[in-house]
mmCIF file of C-alpha atoms in Angstrom:
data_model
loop_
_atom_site.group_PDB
_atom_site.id
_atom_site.type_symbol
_atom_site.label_atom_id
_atom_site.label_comp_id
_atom_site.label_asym_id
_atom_site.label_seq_id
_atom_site.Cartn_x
_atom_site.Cartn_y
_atom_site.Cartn_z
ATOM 1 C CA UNK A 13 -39.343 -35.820 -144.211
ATOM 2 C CA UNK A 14 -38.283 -33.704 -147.142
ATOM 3 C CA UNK A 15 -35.294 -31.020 -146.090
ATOM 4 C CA UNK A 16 -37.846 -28.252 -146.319
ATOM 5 C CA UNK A 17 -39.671 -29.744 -143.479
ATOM 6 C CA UNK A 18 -36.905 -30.230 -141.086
ATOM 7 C CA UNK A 19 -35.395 -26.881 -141.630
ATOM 8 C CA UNK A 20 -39.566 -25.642 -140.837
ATOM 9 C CA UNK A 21 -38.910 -27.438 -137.932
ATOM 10 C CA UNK A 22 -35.874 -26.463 -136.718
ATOM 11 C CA UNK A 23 -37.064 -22.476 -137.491
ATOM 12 C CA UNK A 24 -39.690 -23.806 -135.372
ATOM 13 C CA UNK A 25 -37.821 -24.863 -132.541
ATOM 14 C CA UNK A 26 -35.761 -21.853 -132.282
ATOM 15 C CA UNK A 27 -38.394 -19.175 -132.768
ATOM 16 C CA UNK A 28 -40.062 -20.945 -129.596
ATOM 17 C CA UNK A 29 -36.701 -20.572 -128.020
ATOM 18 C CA UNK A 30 -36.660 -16.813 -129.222
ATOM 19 C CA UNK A 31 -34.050 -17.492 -131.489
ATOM 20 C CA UNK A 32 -35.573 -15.242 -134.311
ATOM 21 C CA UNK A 33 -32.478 -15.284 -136.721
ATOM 22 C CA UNK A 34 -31.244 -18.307 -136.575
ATOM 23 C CA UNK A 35 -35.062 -19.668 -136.766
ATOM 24 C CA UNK A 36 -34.857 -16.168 -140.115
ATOM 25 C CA UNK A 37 -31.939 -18.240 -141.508
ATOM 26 C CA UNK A 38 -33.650 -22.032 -141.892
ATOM 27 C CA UNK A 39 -36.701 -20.190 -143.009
ATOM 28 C CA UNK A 40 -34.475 -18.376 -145.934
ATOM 29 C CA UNK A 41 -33.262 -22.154 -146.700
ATOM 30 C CA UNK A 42 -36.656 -23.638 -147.488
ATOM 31 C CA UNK A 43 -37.057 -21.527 -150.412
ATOM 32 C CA UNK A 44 -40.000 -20.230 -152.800
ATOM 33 C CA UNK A 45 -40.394 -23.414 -154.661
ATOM 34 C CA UNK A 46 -40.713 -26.136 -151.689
ATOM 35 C CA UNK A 47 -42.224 -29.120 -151.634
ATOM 36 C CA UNK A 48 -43.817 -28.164 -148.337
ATOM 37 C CA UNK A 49 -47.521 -29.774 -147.228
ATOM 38 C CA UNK A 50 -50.388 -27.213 -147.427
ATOM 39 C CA UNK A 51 -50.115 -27.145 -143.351
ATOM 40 C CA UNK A 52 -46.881 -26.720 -143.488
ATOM 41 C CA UNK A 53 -46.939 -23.814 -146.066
ATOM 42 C CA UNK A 54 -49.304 -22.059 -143.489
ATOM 43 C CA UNK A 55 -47.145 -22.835 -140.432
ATOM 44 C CA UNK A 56 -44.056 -21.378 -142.606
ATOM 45 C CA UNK A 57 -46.202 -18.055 -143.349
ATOM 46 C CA UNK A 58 -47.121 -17.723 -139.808
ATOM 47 C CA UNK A 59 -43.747 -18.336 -138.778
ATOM 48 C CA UNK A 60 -42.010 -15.753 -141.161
ATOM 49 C CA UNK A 61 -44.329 -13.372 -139.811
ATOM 50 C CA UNK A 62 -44.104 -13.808 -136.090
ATOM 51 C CA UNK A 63 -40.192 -13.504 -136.636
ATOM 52 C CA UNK A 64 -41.000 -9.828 -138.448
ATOM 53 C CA UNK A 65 -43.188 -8.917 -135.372
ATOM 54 C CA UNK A 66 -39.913 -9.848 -133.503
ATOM 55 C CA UNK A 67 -37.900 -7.627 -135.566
ATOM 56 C CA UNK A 68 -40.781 -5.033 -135.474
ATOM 57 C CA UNK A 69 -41.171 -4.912 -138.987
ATOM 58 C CA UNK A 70 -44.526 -5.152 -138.949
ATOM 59 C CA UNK A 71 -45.314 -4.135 -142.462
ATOM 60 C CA UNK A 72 -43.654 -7.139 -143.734
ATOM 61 C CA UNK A 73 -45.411 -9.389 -140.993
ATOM 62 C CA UNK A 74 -48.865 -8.322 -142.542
ATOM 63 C CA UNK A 75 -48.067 -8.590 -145.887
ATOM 64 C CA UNK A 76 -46.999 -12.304 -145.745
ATOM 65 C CA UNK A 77 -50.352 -13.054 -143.784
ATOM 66 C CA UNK A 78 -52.306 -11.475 -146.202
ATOM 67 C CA UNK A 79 -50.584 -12.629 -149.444
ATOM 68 C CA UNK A 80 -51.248 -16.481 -147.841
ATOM 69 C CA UNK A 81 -55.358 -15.182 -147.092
ATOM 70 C CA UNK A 82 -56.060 -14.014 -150.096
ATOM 71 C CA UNK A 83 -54.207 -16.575 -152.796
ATOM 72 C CA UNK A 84 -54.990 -19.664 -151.064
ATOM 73 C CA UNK A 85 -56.338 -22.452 -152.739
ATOM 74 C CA UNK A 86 -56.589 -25.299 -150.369
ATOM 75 C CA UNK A 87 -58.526 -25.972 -147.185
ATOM 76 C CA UNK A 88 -59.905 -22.947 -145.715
ATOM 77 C CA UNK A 89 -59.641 -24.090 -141.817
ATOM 78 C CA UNK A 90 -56.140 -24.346 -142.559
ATOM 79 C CA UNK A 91 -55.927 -20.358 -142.744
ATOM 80 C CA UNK A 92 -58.650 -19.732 -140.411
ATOM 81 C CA UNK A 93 -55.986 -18.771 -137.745
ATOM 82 C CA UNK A 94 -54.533 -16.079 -140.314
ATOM 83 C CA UNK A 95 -57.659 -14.165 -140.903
ATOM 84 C CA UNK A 96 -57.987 -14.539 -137.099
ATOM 85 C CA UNK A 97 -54.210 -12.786 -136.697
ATOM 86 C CA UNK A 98 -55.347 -10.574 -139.618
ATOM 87 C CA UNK A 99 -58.393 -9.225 -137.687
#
């Protein structure tokens, strides 16, 4: 796996532990311009905005979701989940 995808997983991980800022600081490490898979560019978008929820910036949470619905190129059951969220 590409370091991208291991510091995806290891946000992850801690966000399921409720570890929102260390799981904030692996996310910051992946970057703009990863080589991330198109699920994993999903699960990453998802991710950053479940840790804003956390923080209760909410704004920010929406934002991300909707940047990811409405410029995505790739398979659309992939962000099925994000319109559901978005809803």
């Amino acid at each position: 796996p590409s370091v991208a995808s291991v510091h995806l997983r290891l946000a992850s991980t801690l966000a399921a532990d409720r570890k929102y800022i260390e799981a904030y600081q692996h996310l910051k490490e992946i970057g703009a311009g990863s080589e991330l898979s198109q699920s994993e560019t999903v699960e990453r978008v998802r991710l950053s905005a479940k840790i804003a929820e956390q923080r209760q910036d909410y704004k920010r949470a929406r934002e991300a979701l909707l940047e990811l619905a409405s410029k995505w190129q790739g398979d659309p059951a992939l962000v099925a989940a994000v319109h559901l969220e978005l809803a």
